[in-house]
Each structure stands twice: as C-alpha cells, then as structure tokens.
Short mmCIF file of C-alpha atoms in Angstrom, two decimals:
data_model
loop_
_atom_site.label_atom_id
_atom_site.label_comp_id
_atom_site.label_asym_id
_atom_site.label_seq_id
_atom_site.Cartn_x
_atom_site.Cartn_y
_atom_site.Cartn_z
CA UNK A 1 15.65 -63.33 -70.69
CA UNK A 2 18.30 -64.42 -67.91
CA UNK A 3 17.16 -65.89 -64.84
CA UNK A 4 17.18 -63.43 -61.94
CA UNK A 5 18.21 -64.30 -58.54
CA UNK A 6 15.58 -64.61 -55.72
CA UNK A 7 17.06 -61.07 -54.31
CA UNK A 8 16.65 -59.36 -57.56
CA UNK A 9 13.28 -60.63 -58.07
CA UNK A 10 12.26 -59.73 -54.49
CA UNK A 11 13.66 -56.16 -55.16
CA UNK A 12 11.55 -56.07 -58.57
CA UNK A 13 8.46 -56.77 -56.72
CA UNK A 14 9.02 -53.93 -54.32
CA UNK A 15 9.77 -51.50 -57.41
CA UNK A 16 6.67 -52.72 -58.66
CA UNK A 17 4.66 -51.67 -55.23
CA UNK A 18 6.31 -48.14 -55.45
CA UNK A 19 5.33 -48.07 -59.07
CA UNK A 20 1.66 -49.09 -58.35
CA UNK A 21 1.65 -46.36 -55.66
CA UNK A 22 3.09 -43.79 -58.25
CA UNK A 23 0.67 -44.67 -60.87
CA UNK A 24 -2.10 -44.07 -58.41
CA UNK A 25 -1.14 -40.88 -57.42
CA UNK A 26 -1.11 -40.16 -61.39
CA UNK A 27 2.86 -39.42 -60.83
CA UNK A 28 4.18 -40.26 -64.40
CA UNK A 29 7.93 -40.47 -63.93
CA UNK A 30 10.37 -41.97 -61.28
CA UNK A 31 13.78 -41.83 -60.80
CA UNK A 32 16.52 -44.39 -59.43
CA UNK A 33 16.85 -42.13 -56.27
CA UNK A 34 13.57 -42.12 -55.60
CA UNK A 35 13.49 -46.15 -55.45
CA UNK A 36 16.91 -45.95 -53.47
CA UNK A 37 15.58 -43.88 -51.16
CA UNK A 38 12.27 -45.56 -50.15
CA UNK A 39 14.07 -49.10 -50.07
CA UNK A 40 16.96 -47.44 -48.27
CA UNK A 41 19.65 -49.44 -50.47
CA UNK A 42 21.98 -48.11 -53.08
CA UNK A 43 21.14 -46.07 -56.31
CA UNK A 44 23.53 -48.26 -58.25
CA UNK A 45 21.60 -51.55 -57.30
CA UNK A 46 18.40 -50.16 -58.63
CA UNK A 47 20.06 -48.79 -62.09
CA UNK A 48 21.56 -52.37 -62.38
CA UNK A 49 18.56 -54.13 -61.92
CA UNK A 50 16.24 -51.75 -64.19
CA UNK A 51 19.28 -52.09 -66.77
CA UNK A 52 18.96 -55.78 -66.94
CA UNK A 53 15.05 -55.45 -67.84
CA UNK A 54 14.45 -54.38 -71.63
CA UNK A 55 15.91 -51.15 -73.01
CA UNK A 56 13.63 -48.39 -71.46
CA UNK A 57 13.13 -44.82 -72.56
CA UNK A 58 14.62 -42.63 -70.15
CA UNK A 59 13.94 -39.11 -69.71
CA UNK A 60 16.55 -36.89 -67.85
CA UNK A 61 17.15 -40.09 -65.65
CA UNK A 62 13.72 -40.42 -64.88
CA UNK A 63 11.83 -43.74 -66.15
CA UNK A 64 8.26 -43.54 -67.34
CA UNK A 65 6.16 -45.17 -64.27
CA UNK A 66 3.27 -47.18 -66.22
CA UNK A 67 5.91 -48.48 -68.90
CA UNK A 68 8.70 -49.40 -66.32
CA UNK A 69 5.75 -51.03 -64.20
CA UNK A 70 4.39 -52.84 -67.46
CA UNK A 71 7.98 -54.25 -68.18
CA UNK A 72 8.52 -55.69 -64.68
CA UNK A 73 4.98 -57.71 -65.03
CA UNK A 74 6.21 -59.13 -68.38
CA UNK A 75 9.67 -59.88 -67.09
CA UNK A 76 8.42 -61.51 -63.91
CA UNK A 77 5.81 -63.22 -65.63
CA UNK A 78 2.40 -61.68 -63.83
CA UNK A 79 0.93 -62.24 -67.03
CA UNK A 80 0.86 -65.83 -67.09
CA UNK A 81 -2.21 -66.99 -65.17
CA UNK A 82 -1.56 -69.64 -62.68
CA UNK A 83 -4.36 -71.29 -60.81
CA UNK A 84 -4.35 -72.30 -57.26
CA UNK A 85 -6.35 -73.71 -54.36
CA UNK A 86 -5.78 -72.56 -50.82
CA UNK A 87 -5.42 -75.69 -48.27
CA UNK A 88 -7.01 -74.84 -44.86
CA UNK A 89 -9.46 -72.18 -44.15
CA UNK A 90 -8.26 -71.05 -41.09
CA UNK A 91 -7.31 -67.29 -40.27
CA UNK A 92 -4.22 -67.64 -42.55
CA UNK A 93 -6.05 -69.13 -45.60
CA UNK A 94 -8.97 -66.51 -45.20
CA UNK A 95 -6.26 -63.75 -45.30
CA UNK A 96 -4.45 -65.06 -48.33
CA UNK A 97 -8.14 -65.66 -49.77
CA UNK A 98 -8.83 -61.99 -49.39
CA UNK A 99 -5.56 -61.00 -50.73
CA UNK A 100 -6.89 -59.21 -54.11
CA UNK A 101 -3.25 -58.66 -55.27
CA UNK A 102 -2.86 -62.26 -56.06
CA UNK A 103 -4.96 -61.80 -59.15
CA UNK A 104 -2.90 -58.69 -60.66
CA UNK A 105 0.49 -61.28 -59.96
CA UNK A 106 -1.24 -63.83 -62.26
CA UNK A 107 -2.15 -66.33 -59.41
CA UNK A 108 -5.88 -67.01 -59.69
CA UNK A 109 -7.15 -68.87 -56.34
CA UNK A 110 -10.38 -70.98 -57.27
CA UNK A 111 -11.52 -72.32 -54.07
CA UNK A 112 -10.28 -73.12 -50.49
CA UNK A 113 -10.69 -76.57 -49.09
CA UNK A 114 -11.26 -77.51 -45.27
CA UNK A 115 -12.74 -80.22 -43.08
CA UNK A 116 -14.78 -78.31 -40.73
CA UNK A 117 -18.52 -78.65 -41.34
CA UNK A 118 -19.21 -75.38 -40.25
CA UNK A 119 -17.13 -73.16 -42.73
CA UNK A 120 -17.58 -75.68 -46.19
CA UNK A 121 -20.33 -74.04 -48.60
CA UNK A 122 -19.36 -70.56 -47.12
CA UNK A 123 -17.90 -68.29 -49.38
CA UNK A 124 -14.74 -65.84 -48.72
CA UNK A 125 -14.03 -62.76 -50.82
CA UNK A 126 -16.20 -64.88 -53.76
CA UNK A 127 -14.41 -68.05 -53.36
CA UNK A 128 -15.87 -71.04 -51.89
CA UNK A 129 -14.89 -73.47 -49.36
CA UNK A 130 -15.11 -76.91 -50.13
CA UNK A 131 -14.72 -80.13 -48.51
CA UNK A 132 -11.21 -81.17 -48.74
CA UNK A 133 -12.51 -84.72 -50.10
CA UNK A 134 -13.43 -82.78 -53.18
CA UNK A 135 -10.12 -81.55 -53.95
CA UNK A 136 -8.41 -84.27 -55.96
CA UNK A 137 -11.44 -84.38 -58.58
CA UNK A 138 -11.33 -81.08 -58.39
CA UNK A 139 -7.56 -80.60 -59.19
CA UNK A 140 -7.38 -82.78 -62.17
CA UNK A 141 -10.95 -81.28 -63.64
CA UNK A 142 -9.54 -77.66 -63.19
CA UNK A 143 -5.81 -78.67 -64.04
CA UNK A 144 -4.61 -76.70 -60.78
CA UNK A 145 -1.18 -77.91 -59.78
CA UNK A 146 -0.20 -75.18 -56.99
CA UNK A 147 -1.61 -75.60 -53.40
CA UNK A 148 -1.03 -73.05 -50.96
CA UNK A 149 -0.92 -74.97 -47.42
CA UNK A 150 -2.23 -73.06 -44.44
CA UNK A 151 -3.09 -75.84 -42.05
CA UNK A 152 -1.89 -75.98 -38.63
CA UNK A 153 1.62 -77.57 -38.00
CA UNK A 154 0.42 -81.09 -37.12
CA UNK A 155 -1.52 -81.58 -40.14
CA UNK A 156 0.76 -80.27 -42.77
CA UNK A 157 2.50 -83.45 -43.48
CA UNK A 158 -0.32 -85.66 -43.91
CA UNK A 159 -2.15 -82.80 -45.75
CA UNK A 160 1.34 -82.69 -48.02
CA UNK A 161 1.01 -86.29 -48.90
CA UNK A 162 -2.74 -86.18 -49.83
CA UNK A 163 -2.08 -83.15 -51.73
CA UNK A 164 0.72 -85.04 -53.69
CA UNK A 165 -1.45 -88.31 -54.12
CA UNK A 166 -4.21 -85.80 -55.73
CA UNK A 167 -1.11 -84.32 -58.61
CA UNK A 168 -0.70 -81.24 -56.95
CA UNK A 169 2.88 -80.34 -58.46
CA UNK A 170 4.00 -77.04 -56.12
CA UNK A 171 3.05 -76.62 -52.51
CA UNK A 172 3.57 -73.06 -51.10
CA UNK A 173 3.94 -74.02 -47.32
CA UNK A 174 3.12 -71.50 -44.61
CA UNK A 175 3.24 -74.44 -41.84
CA UNK A 176 6.74 -74.18 -40.18
CA UNK A 177 7.24 -77.87 -41.02
CA UNK A 178 9.99 -79.06 -43.57
CA UNK A 179 7.76 -81.14 -45.47
CA UNK A 180 8.74 -84.60 -46.91
CA UNK A 181 7.80 -84.86 -50.73
CA UNK A 182 8.93 -86.88 -53.75
CA UNK A 183 11.33 -85.16 -55.94
CA UNK A 184 8.85 -84.20 -58.85
CA UNK A 185 7.05 -82.08 -56.47
CA UNK A 186 8.52 -78.55 -55.29
CA UNK A 187 7.89 -77.12 -52.10
CA UNK A 188 8.36 -73.32 -51.18
CA UNK A 189 8.50 -72.83 -47.44
CA UNK A 190 7.34 -69.60 -46.58
CA UNK A 191 9.35 -69.44 -43.54
CA UNK A 192 8.23 -66.53 -41.80
CA UNK A 193 10.47 -67.47 -38.52
CA UNK A 194 13.17 -67.23 -40.91
CA UNK A 195 12.01 -63.82 -42.33
CA UNK A 196 11.65 -62.54 -38.44
CA UNK A 197 15.27 -63.87 -37.51
CA UNK A 198 16.85 -62.07 -40.60
CA UNK A 199 14.80 -58.68 -39.63
CA UNK A 200 15.58 -58.90 -35.64
CA UNK A 201 19.08 -60.58 -36.01
CA UNK A 202 20.86 -57.21 -34.87
CA UNK A 203 18.02 -55.92 -32.12
CA UNK B 1 30.28 -65.04 -34.18
CA UNK B 2 30.03 -63.54 -38.19
CA UNK B 3 27.16 -62.28 -39.41
CA UNK B 4 25.49 -65.07 -41.49
CA UNK B 5 23.70 -64.19 -44.77
CA UNK B 6 20.17 -63.85 -44.86
CA UNK B 7 19.85 -66.93 -47.08
CA UNK B 8 21.93 -68.91 -44.32
CA UNK B 9 20.00 -67.38 -41.69
CA UNK B 10 17.11 -68.95 -43.80
CA UNK B 11 18.38 -72.69 -43.86
CA UNK B 12 19.66 -72.47 -40.09
CA UNK B 13 15.66 -71.89 -39.47
CA UNK B 14 14.82 -74.90 -41.34
CA UNK B 15 17.57 -76.94 -39.75
CA UNK B 16 15.80 -75.74 -36.64
CA UNK B 17 12.29 -76.86 -37.93
CA UNK B 18 13.70 -80.67 -38.88
CA UNK B 19 15.88 -80.73 -35.41
CA UNK B 20 12.32 -79.97 -33.70
CA UNK B 21 10.40 -82.64 -35.43
CA UNK B 22 13.40 -85.26 -34.84
CA UNK B 23 13.57 -84.04 -31.02
CA UNK B 24 9.47 -84.80 -31.06
CA UNK B 25 10.05 -88.24 -32.54
CA UNK B 26 12.87 -89.28 -30.31
CA UNK B 27 15.73 -89.45 -32.97
CA UNK B 28 18.90 -88.62 -31.28
CA UNK B 29 20.98 -88.16 -34.11
CA UNK B 30 21.18 -86.84 -37.71
CA UNK B 31 23.04 -86.38 -40.79
CA UNK B 32 23.98 -83.65 -43.22
CA UNK B 33 22.48 -86.18 -45.60
CA UNK B 34 19.15 -85.83 -44.08
CA UNK B 35 18.98 -82.51 -43.78
CA UNK B 36 19.86 -82.21 -47.80
CA UNK B 37 17.65 -84.72 -48.67
CA UNK B 38 14.58 -83.04 -46.97
CA UNK B 39 15.36 -79.52 -48.26
CA UNK B 40 16.71 -80.83 -51.43
CA UNK B 41 19.53 -78.68 -51.33
CA UNK B 42 23.25 -80.22 -51.71
CA UNK B 43 24.89 -82.16 -48.69
CA UNK B 44 28.27 -79.71 -49.00
CA UNK B 45 26.23 -76.50 -48.34
CA UNK B 46 24.71 -78.44 -45.11
CA UNK B 47 28.34 -79.24 -43.67
CA UNK B 48 29.58 -75.82 -44.79
CA UNK B 49 26.31 -74.24 -42.62
CA UNK B 50 26.95 -76.04 -39.64
CA UNK B 51 31.00 -75.55 -39.55
CA UNK B 52 29.98 -72.19 -39.14
CA UNK B 53 28.65 -73.05 -36.03
CA UNK B 54 30.51 -73.62 -32.90
CA UNK B 55 32.62 -77.06 -32.78
CA UNK B 56 29.84 -80.13 -32.26
CA UNK B 57 30.63 -83.37 -31.38
CA UNK B 58 30.07 -85.51 -34.32
CA UNK B 59 29.36 -88.99 -34.13
CA UNK B 60 30.11 -91.23 -37.65
CA UNK B 61 29.25 -87.85 -39.27
CA UNK B 62 25.80 -87.54 -37.70
CA UNK B 63 25.51 -84.52 -35.52
CA UNK B 64 23.20 -85.01 -31.93
CA UNK B 65 19.98 -83.30 -32.43
CA UNK B 66 19.60 -82.17 -29.05
CA UNK B 67 22.60 -79.98 -29.04
CA UNK B 68 22.83 -79.20 -32.73
CA UNK B 69 19.35 -77.50 -31.95
CA UNK B 70 20.43 -75.62 -28.84
CA UNK B 71 23.57 -74.01 -30.76
CA UNK B 72 21.36 -72.63 -33.61
CA UNK B 73 19.31 -71.18 -31.06
CA UNK B 74 21.79 -69.40 -29.33
CA UNK B 75 23.64 -68.46 -32.67
CA UNK B 76 20.34 -66.89 -34.19
CA UNK B 77 19.27 -65.46 -31.00
CA UNK B 78 16.23 -67.06 -30.24
CA UNK B 79 17.10 -66.58 -26.61
CA UNK B 80 17.15 -62.69 -26.49
CA UNK B 81 13.37 -62.03 -25.65
CA UNK B 82 12.15 -59.56 -28.21
CA UNK B 83 8.62 -57.44 -27.57
CA UNK B 84 6.13 -56.75 -30.21
CA UNK B 85 2.89 -55.60 -30.81
CA UNK B 86 0.31 -56.31 -33.83
CA UNK B 87 -1.06 -53.83 -35.44
CA UNK B 88 -4.39 -54.94 -37.37
CA UNK B 89 -6.48 -57.54 -35.55
CA UNK B 90 -7.61 -58.79 -39.27
CA UNK B 91 -7.37 -62.67 -40.51
CA UNK B 92 -3.66 -62.15 -40.73
CA UNK B 93 -3.21 -60.39 -37.72
CA UNK B 94 -5.11 -62.98 -35.91
CA UNK B 95 -3.50 -65.68 -37.64
CA UNK B 96 -0.25 -64.18 -36.27
CA UNK B 97 -1.28 -63.91 -32.85
CA UNK B 98 -2.40 -67.64 -32.76
CA UNK B 99 1.27 -68.56 -34.43
CA UNK B 100 2.62 -69.84 -30.62
CA UNK B 101 6.12 -70.67 -32.62
CA UNK B 102 6.94 -67.03 -32.56
CA UNK B 103 7.82 -67.50 -28.31
CA UNK B 104 10.06 -70.06 -28.78
CA UNK B 105 12.16 -68.03 -31.36
CA UNK B 106 12.46 -65.07 -28.65
CA UNK B 107 9.31 -63.07 -30.09
CA UNK B 108 6.64 -61.97 -27.37
CA UNK B 109 3.29 -60.65 -28.83
CA UNK B 110 2.31 -58.42 -25.71
CA UNK B 111 -0.92 -57.14 -27.44
CA UNK B 112 -2.96 -56.41 -30.83
CA UNK B 113 -4.05 -53.32 -31.48
CA UNK B 114 -7.38 -51.93 -33.49
CA UNK B 115 -9.74 -49.34 -34.44
CA UNK B 116 -12.72 -51.51 -34.59
CA UNK B 117 -15.00 -51.56 -31.24
CA UNK B 118 -16.27 -55.15 -31.85
CA UNK B 119 -13.27 -56.37 -31.64
CA UNK B 120 -11.47 -54.09 -28.83
CA UNK B 121 -11.37 -55.97 -25.51
CA UNK B 122 -11.80 -59.72 -27.02
CA UNK B 123 -8.80 -61.91 -26.72
CA UNK B 124 -6.89 -64.18 -29.18
CA UNK B 125 -4.63 -66.72 -27.58
CA UNK B 126 -4.81 -65.06 -24.50
CA UNK B 127 -3.44 -61.71 -25.75
CA UNK B 128 -5.88 -58.82 -25.76
CA UNK B 129 -6.74 -56.34 -28.73
CA UNK B 130 -6.88 -52.65 -27.55
CA UNK B 131 -7.72 -49.39 -29.29
CA UNK B 132 -5.10 -48.49 -31.41
CA UNK B 133 -5.12 -45.00 -29.28
CA UNK B 134 -3.50 -46.37 -26.46
CA UNK B 135 -0.50 -47.62 -28.71
CA UNK B 136 2.13 -45.07 -28.05
CA UNK B 137 1.62 -45.00 -23.97
CA UNK B 138 1.78 -48.75 -23.94
CA UNK B 139 4.86 -48.87 -26.30
CA UNK B 140 6.72 -46.34 -23.69
CA UNK B 141 5.61 -48.15 -20.68
CA UNK B 142 6.60 -51.70 -21.89
CA UNK B 143 9.50 -50.94 -24.09
CA UNK B 144 8.59 -52.41 -27.20
CA UNK B 145 9.93 -51.34 -30.26
CA UNK B 146 8.84 -53.92 -33.00
CA UNK B 147 5.31 -53.51 -34.55
CA UNK B 148 4.01 -55.95 -37.04
CA UNK B 149 1.68 -54.08 -39.15
CA UNK B 150 -1.02 -56.00 -40.52
CA UNK B 151 -3.55 -53.63 -41.37
CA UNK B 152 -4.90 -53.23 -45.02
CA UNK B 153 -2.64 -51.78 -48.04
CA UNK B 154 -4.58 -48.33 -48.04
CA UNK B 155 -3.99 -47.89 -44.11
CA UNK B 156 -0.46 -49.14 -44.30
CA UNK B 157 1.77 -45.77 -44.33
CA UNK B 158 -0.95 -43.73 -42.34
CA UNK B 159 -0.31 -46.69 -39.42
CA UNK B 160 3.12 -46.67 -39.91
CA UNK B 161 3.40 -42.60 -39.44
CA UNK B 162 1.64 -43.32 -36.30
CA UNK B 163 3.83 -46.29 -35.19
CA UNK B 164 6.75 -44.17 -35.94
CA UNK B 165 5.25 -41.11 -33.64
CA UNK B 166 4.85 -43.73 -31.10
CA UNK B 167 8.42 -44.53 -30.85
CA UNK B 168 8.74 -47.96 -32.68
CA UNK B 169 12.12 -48.55 -34.10
CA UNK B 170 11.22 -51.71 -36.21
CA UNK B 171 8.14 -52.49 -38.51
CA UNK B 172 7.20 -55.86 -39.63
CA UNK B 173 5.12 -54.79 -42.82
CA UNK B 174 3.15 -57.32 -43.84
CA UNK B 175 1.21 -54.74 -46.41
CA UNK B 176 2.12 -54.93 -50.04
CA UNK B 177 3.23 -51.25 -50.05
CA UNK B 178 6.64 -49.85 -49.52
CA UNK B 179 6.62 -47.76 -46.31
CA UNK B 180 8.28 -44.31 -46.01
CA UNK B 181 9.87 -44.02 -42.72
CA UNK B 182 12.54 -41.73 -41.12
CA UNK B 183 16.25 -43.08 -41.07
CA UNK B 184 16.57 -44.51 -37.74
CA UNK B 185 13.38 -46.69 -38.16
CA UNK B 186 13.99 -50.12 -40.14
CA UNK B 187 11.23 -51.79 -42.08
CA UNK B 188 11.15 -55.65 -43.20
CA UNK B 189 8.82 -56.19 -45.93
CA UNK B 190 6.98 -59.64 -45.85
CA UNK B 191 7.10 -59.09 -49.56
CA UNK B 192 4.60 -62.25 -50.15
CA UNK B 193 4.07 -61.48 -54.00
CA UNK B 194 8.03 -61.45 -53.97
CA UNK B 195 7.91 -64.97 -52.44
CA UNK B 196 5.67 -66.18 -54.56
CA UNK B 197 7.08 -64.91 -57.92
CA UNK B 198 10.60 -66.36 -56.99
CA UNK B 199 8.51 -69.81 -56.37
CA UNK B 200 6.70 -69.90 -59.65
CA UNK B 201 9.09 -68.41 -61.89
CA UNK B 202 9.63 -71.34 -63.75
CA UNK B 203 5.73 -72.67 -64.06
#
C-alpha cells in the first residue's frame, strides 16, 4: 500500500466519521457526491481517494457503507493496537482521556500521569491517574512508547526530556512549544494555533 | 501578499513559537539551520518560507528574532482581532478557555456557553459561562461570528444548527463528527483522529 499524503489521511478519517454516522442510521450505501457535499470538496477528489483504496464493490455509483468503513480502518491501521500514556491531567488531558473514539482508532490509553497529590489515585473514564515518578518503570513494563503531552507550556520541555529518558519514542505534543528531542524520538506538534490561523486566514 | 498553503501557515506558526521562546531567552538572532534542526525539516524549506515574507535584514545568514516574529504576526493576521464564543464548557472547552495564547494570536474568547445549571454563572480564566439560550442575542449584540464547538459528539449537529440559526458564520468543530451546514457557513474540523493517524501511520 502506497503511503497516503497527510491531507489524504485527513480526508479518509473524515470519510470514516461520515460512514460511522451512516452506519448508526442504518443507511447501507453512500455516493461520492454525498461525501463531497458534506465536506464541501470536489466529487472528483473523493472518487480519487476511494479509488486508491482496495477494489470495492460499487452499486450504481454508490459504495457499501460497512465495507468502505472497514477498508478505511484497515488502510489507516486502526486495527494495529497502539498503547499510550497521557502526561498531564489538566482539562486537556482529562478531555482526551474521556475521548472514547481513541480506542476505535487503535489507540489504547493505559493511564494518565500528573504530580498533583489531589489527582493521583483518582480515575477518569476507567483510567487511573498515577504519580509521574512511576512513568519510567511502567513505560518499560507495559512497552508503551507513545506519550500524549498535555502539560502547561512552561513544563513541556522538562517533561519531554523526562519522557525521552524514560524510553518514550513518540510524543504527541499539545503544548504550544517546539520541543527539542534527540533524532530517534518523533514529535507530532498538535499545532492548534496553526489550525486556527488556517481557518481564520480569510476572516 | 500571496496566500500561503496550509502547510506553510502551519510551519510559520511553529517558527513563531520558536521565536517567542528565543525572545524570552533574550537571544537576538536565529539562523535557518536552527529552525530546521528544531523542526526536523530541511534548511532550504525554512529559507524558502522566510523569503516569502517581506524583505528582512539578514546578518551573516541570521535573522533578527524580534523583527521576524513581528513580520510573521503581520503576515498571518494575528493583529486582526477576532471575537469568538466557546460552546460547551466540558473539559475541552475549559482547556481552550484557559489557553491564553489565543489572545496573542488575535482570537478573543468573549464567553463560554453551556446548559448545565451548575456551571452557568461561574467563570474560567475571567470568562463567564452563560446559558446557551443567551447565545443568539449576544452573538448579534457583540458581532461574534466564530464559535468553537466543544460539545459531545451526539449533540454536535443539533448545536451546529442552533449556531447557524444564531448567525454564526464560522464553526471550529472539535467533535469527531462531520457537520452539515449551509453553504454560507464555514466549518473547520479539528480532526484530532486524522492528526493522530498521520502521526502514528508508520508505528
């Protein structure tokens, strides 16, 4: 399977959202035009994306909802189970911990970490909040190499250093800071400001 | 000024993060190589992005931090003040309300809205949480046309319909649902799952 561009992956997950909704409403078929209308993009772009997936049965230019959904899941590797920790149990960390959709996309949040005594030991969405000092051992024991970093900006670099020293290989960074990490560690900056500016560029 | 691509806007905001950090640490100059190393991208890409900005003074292949930061702010329209409401005062809504960086990027959050009696009337980061029924009048009175939608997935479409009826023209949607809105309303899907999958595609 050829690697999809970031924009195509983004579109495929949006198609997946729409398919999940159609499935809930027990609508068996969907057309390129329906995707295009909801996403306000061109029919031809949808058709091209779907043609890059494996050979799907088509019925009068409509695709079977269930099969197309499964194909997207396989293509994007939702089935591969990935384990992760949330580092920082503030509002954002808690919001992400409550996000049940992560599991259906193959991301399994094992626990949250914080240094606030009042939070440690409590649970959110069946996930326990642990003392940050326990992270290095648990990362090794549970073979976790993804950390979702939701600490305040001023602690982000110190915490990234700590995660790197704990063997974390992938950091999904929600703090508005560019982290400095070794070459063998990957950072994905969830650049909320960048997204905002793309959205409001013409306003 | 020619329109930048979404990817370029994304990079420019990351450069801006780095410049803010350098300015805090009172480092007066920065090179393309320093940006490139922190973001793990190619020097030439940084050089191209910066060359698209206005003619900046260069000193031995280094750029003055303060001037470059101001130029990016002007280019991306940080200076234009944009007013917005947060709709949904759950963990995600509260996390965004606490995000002081919005203001420096020109986004002014005037208030939050919810239907939970226990939350209504309380404040978060000096912003009051109001009864959702008050939104239509306040949107008109304060000329707010951006809503940041952070309600649970199952209420997202109903709430989007309500926002559209209230005259909201831009919806920044954090719910993992593709919203159906009229053509004169723009939706930006903050597709967290898509971002996750781009990041973890190769894991």
